[in-house]
Short mmCIF file of C-alpha atoms in Angstrom, two decimals:
data_model
loop_
_atom_site.label_atom_id
_atom_site.label_comp_id
_atom_site.label_asym_id
_atom_site.label_seq_id
_atom_site.Cartn_x
_atom_site.Cartn_y
_atom_site.Cartn_z
CA MET A 1 144.41 54.52 46.97
CA PRO A 2 148.05 54.95 48.08
CA GLU A 3 148.86 51.29 47.87
CA SER A 4 149.85 49.97 44.45
CA THR A 5 148.80 46.30 44.42
CA ASP A 6 149.04 45.39 40.76
CA ASP A 7 150.89 42.08 40.45
CA ARG A 8 151.49 42.61 36.77
CA ALA A 9 154.57 44.71 37.35
CA GLY A 10 157.65 42.89 36.31
CA THR A 11 160.98 43.41 34.61
CA ASP A 12 162.32 42.63 31.18
CA ASP A 13 165.58 40.88 30.55
CA GLY A 14 167.46 44.14 30.97
CA GLY A 15 165.97 44.65 34.42
CA ASN A 16 163.77 47.58 33.27
CA LEU A 17 160.07 47.87 33.97
CA PRO A 18 158.09 47.22 30.76
CA SER A 19 156.10 50.21 29.59
CA PRO A 20 152.34 49.71 29.78
CA SER A 21 150.45 50.28 26.54
CA ASN A 22 147.01 51.68 25.77
CA ARG A 23 145.75 48.26 24.67
CA ILE A 24 142.40 47.17 26.02
CA LEU A 25 141.74 43.81 24.43
CA THR A 26 144.32 41.63 26.14
CA VAL A 27 144.12 38.22 27.83
CA PRO A 28 144.99 39.61 31.30
CA ASN A 29 142.41 42.37 30.99
CA ALA A 30 139.76 39.81 29.94
CA LEU A 31 140.51 37.77 33.08
CA SER A 32 140.25 40.86 35.25
CA VAL A 33 136.91 41.85 33.66
CA LEU A 34 135.66 38.32 34.17
CA ARG A 35 136.68 38.42 37.82
CA LEU A 36 134.76 41.67 38.26
CA ALA A 37 131.69 40.24 36.48
CA LEU A 38 131.69 37.21 38.76
CA ILE A 39 131.43 39.28 41.94
CA PRO A 40 127.60 39.77 41.74
CA VAL A 41 127.25 36.16 40.63
CA PHE A 42 129.10 35.05 43.73
CA VAL A 43 126.93 37.23 45.99
CA TRP A 44 123.78 35.86 44.41
CA LEU A 45 124.91 32.24 44.71
CA LEU A 46 126.00 32.68 48.32
CA LEU A 47 123.24 34.87 49.77
CA VAL A 48 120.19 34.09 47.62
CA GLU A 49 120.62 30.52 46.37
CA GLU A 50 122.95 29.38 49.19
CA ALA A 51 124.72 27.34 46.55
CA TYR A 52 127.95 27.09 48.53
CA ALA A 53 129.61 24.66 46.13
CA TRP A 54 129.19 26.99 43.09
CA ALA A 55 130.26 29.98 45.18
CA PHE A 56 133.35 28.02 46.24
CA TRP A 57 134.37 27.36 42.67
CA ILE A 58 133.97 31.02 41.75
CA LEU A 59 136.36 31.92 44.55
CA MET A 60 138.81 29.25 43.37
CA PHE A 61 138.63 30.55 39.77
CA SER A 62 139.04 34.13 40.97
CA GLY A 63 142.11 33.27 42.95
CA PHE A 64 143.63 31.34 40.04
CA SER A 65 142.86 34.10 37.50
CA ASP A 66 144.38 36.68 39.86
CA TRP A 67 147.63 34.75 39.75
CA ALA A 68 147.33 33.90 36.04
CA ASP A 69 146.71 37.43 34.67
CA GLY A 70 150.00 38.70 36.09
CA LYS A 71 151.88 35.70 34.69
CA LEU A 72 150.25 36.06 31.28
CA ALA A 73 150.97 39.80 31.19
CA ARG A 74 154.67 39.02 31.59
CA LEU A 75 154.62 35.95 29.30
CA LEU A 76 152.70 37.65 26.49
CA ASN A 77 154.10 41.14 27.11
CA GLN A 78 150.53 42.44 27.40
CA TYR A 79 151.01 45.20 29.98
CA SER A 80 148.43 47.91 29.73
CA ARG A 81 147.38 51.00 31.65
CA ILE A 82 143.84 49.79 32.04
CA GLY A 83 145.22 46.49 33.36
CA GLU A 84 147.07 48.36 36.05
CA LEU A 85 143.68 49.64 37.24
CA LEU A 86 141.47 46.56 36.69
CA ASP A 87 143.61 44.02 38.58
CA PRO A 88 143.93 45.93 41.91
CA LEU A 89 140.30 47.09 41.60
CA ALA A 90 139.15 43.48 41.41
CA ASP A 91 141.36 42.55 44.41
CA ARG A 92 139.99 45.41 46.52
CA LEU A 93 136.34 44.63 45.64
CA TYR A 94 136.83 40.94 46.48
CA ILE A 95 138.54 41.86 49.81
CA VAL A 96 135.59 44.13 50.72
CA ILE A 97 132.55 42.34 49.31
CA ILE A 98 133.41 38.75 50.23
CA PRO A 99 133.90 39.48 53.97
CA ILE A 100 130.59 41.42 54.01
CA ALA A 101 128.82 38.47 52.37
CA PHE A 102 130.47 36.08 54.82
CA GLY A 103 129.38 38.35 57.71
CA ILE A 104 125.78 38.29 56.50
CA GLU A 105 125.93 34.46 56.38
CA GLY A 106 127.52 34.40 59.82
CA PHE A 107 130.80 32.82 58.67
CA VAL A 108 133.05 35.62 59.94
CA PRO A 109 132.47 37.99 62.90
CA TRP A 110 131.71 41.60 62.06
CA TRP A 111 134.50 43.00 64.15
CA LEU A 112 137.03 41.13 61.94
CA ILE A 113 135.28 42.45 58.84
CA ALA A 114 135.54 45.97 60.23
CA ILE A 115 139.30 45.55 60.63
CA ILE A 116 139.75 44.40 57.02
CA ILE A 117 137.57 47.14 55.54
CA GLY A 118 138.80 49.81 57.92
CA ARG A 119 142.38 49.17 56.86
CA ASP A 120 141.55 49.80 53.22
CA VAL A 121 139.49 52.91 54.07
CA ALA A 122 142.40 54.26 56.08
CA LEU A 123 144.83 53.65 53.16
CA PHE A 124 142.44 55.32 50.76
CA ALA A 125 142.34 58.34 53.08
CA MET A 126 146.13 58.68 52.72
CA GLY A 127 145.78 59.31 48.99
CA PRO A 128 145.27 63.11 49.23
CA LEU A 129 148.28 63.37 51.55
CA LEU A 130 150.50 61.69 48.94
CA ARG A 131 149.05 63.75 46.12
CA SER A 132 149.87 66.88 48.08
CA ARG A 133 153.54 65.83 47.66
CA GLY A 134 153.16 64.94 43.95
CA LEU A 135 152.85 61.16 44.42
CA LEU A 136 150.05 58.89 43.20
CA ALA A 137 150.94 55.74 45.14
CA LEU A 138 153.52 54.22 47.45
CA PRO A 139 155.82 51.44 46.24
CA THR A 140 154.22 48.03 46.61
CA LEU A 141 155.36 46.08 49.67
CA TYR A 142 155.53 42.30 49.27
CA ILE A 143 154.07 41.94 52.77
CA GLY A 144 150.97 43.67 51.38
CA LYS A 145 150.81 41.16 48.53
CA ALA A 146 151.26 38.31 51.00
CA ALA A 147 148.37 39.69 53.08
CA THR A 148 146.12 39.81 50.07
CA PHE A 149 147.16 36.29 49.07
CA ALA A 150 146.42 34.95 52.57
CA LEU A 151 143.01 36.59 52.70
CA MET A 152 142.04 35.46 49.21
CA SER A 153 143.12 31.96 50.17
CA ALA A 154 141.15 32.06 53.46
CA PHE A 155 137.80 32.75 51.74
CA PRO A 156 137.41 29.51 49.75
CA TRP A 157 138.75 27.43 52.68
CA LEU A 158 136.25 29.04 55.04
CA LEU A 159 133.46 28.48 52.58
CA ALA A 160 134.35 24.81 52.16
CA GLY A 161 134.51 24.65 55.95
CA GLN A 162 130.72 25.20 56.10
CA LEU A 163 130.12 21.75 54.58
CA ASP A 164 128.70 19.26 57.06
CA SER A 165 131.21 16.60 56.24
CA VAL A 166 134.82 15.51 56.77
CA VAL A 167 135.82 18.02 54.09
CA GLY A 168 134.25 20.83 56.11
CA THR A 169 135.95 19.63 59.31
CA VAL A 170 139.35 19.74 57.59
CA CYS A 171 138.92 22.97 55.67
CA TYR A 172 137.49 25.09 58.45
CA PRO A 173 140.66 25.42 60.62
CA ILE A 174 142.77 25.83 57.52
CA GLY A 175 140.55 28.75 56.45
CA TRP A 176 140.89 30.39 59.84
CA ALA A 177 144.67 29.91 59.84
CA PHE A 178 144.86 31.80 56.52
CA MET A 179 142.44 34.43 57.83
CA ILE A 180 144.43 35.10 61.00
CA TRP A 181 147.69 35.18 59.05
CA GLY A 182 146.18 37.49 56.42
CA VAL A 183 144.64 39.94 58.87
CA GLY A 184 147.90 40.11 60.80
CA LEU A 185 149.86 40.84 57.67
CA TYR A 186 147.17 43.27 56.50
CA LEU A 187 147.53 45.32 59.70
CA TRP A 188 151.34 45.20 59.66
CA SER A 189 151.48 46.32 56.01
CA PHE A 190 149.17 49.25 56.98
CA VAL A 191 151.63 50.27 59.69
CA LEU A 192 154.48 50.18 57.11
CA TYR A 193 152.45 52.16 54.55
CA ALA A 194 151.48 54.71 57.21
CA TYR A 195 155.16 55.07 58.20
CA GLN A 196 156.14 55.58 54.56
CA THR A 197 153.44 58.25 54.24
CA VAL A 198 154.77 60.10 57.24
CA LEU A 199 158.27 60.02 55.73
CA VAL A 200 156.91 61.39 52.43
CA LEU A 201 155.16 64.26 54.25
CA VAL A 202 158.29 65.08 56.26
CA ARG A 203 160.87 64.81 53.50
CA LEU A 204 159.05 66.20 50.45
CA PRO A 205 157.83 69.77 50.21
CA PRO A 206 154.17 70.41 49.43
CA ARG A 207 153.35 70.47 45.74
CA THR A 208 152.54 73.87 44.36
CA ALA A 209 150.38 74.76 41.36
CA SER A 210 153.54 75.56 39.36
CA SER A 211 154.96 72.07 39.91
CA GLY A 212 153.21 70.66 36.90
CA HIS A 213 151.20 67.50 36.54
CA ILE A 214 152.13 63.86 36.98
CA ASN A 215 151.53 61.85 33.81
#
């Protein structure tokens, strides 16, 4: 995928990016693995058991752990190459699977789900174009991070909005406010990433077999 969405990237006191290690057993990686493991649990609770309260708390934990693993990676200096893959993988799976589950339950219209998923599919399709110029990913845009944050915030609010109570009445419009904001930022970030991809294709020559490999 051309978009690098790992929030664990940071700088040390000298302003340099810390070098990721080959460590696997780290606290941030454990949180990312737990987030991935909770995806099928969430789907089962929502679609099979219709235990909305438990599904809600899984979303809350996932959102908190998504924030915490980046902070802990910086605090504990536990950057790792596998972490750079696990964290954005968990984000993308949540962004795809949760809207589909919400669509099945009738919480979100399918046309909106198609926009969210279609944007990620279109970004993924840009990958070969970037690799043809020797790049693996585009620099992360903070508007893309803001879009992901808004969407991940919208899901628990919308789920709480299904409660037939005052809590549901309050949470429902808040959830849709985050959803509209997130989808708007999601589309705008796609436009920016597409523009960057065009610039890469125009300004960089095609990579030849003699150009070597990117480590």
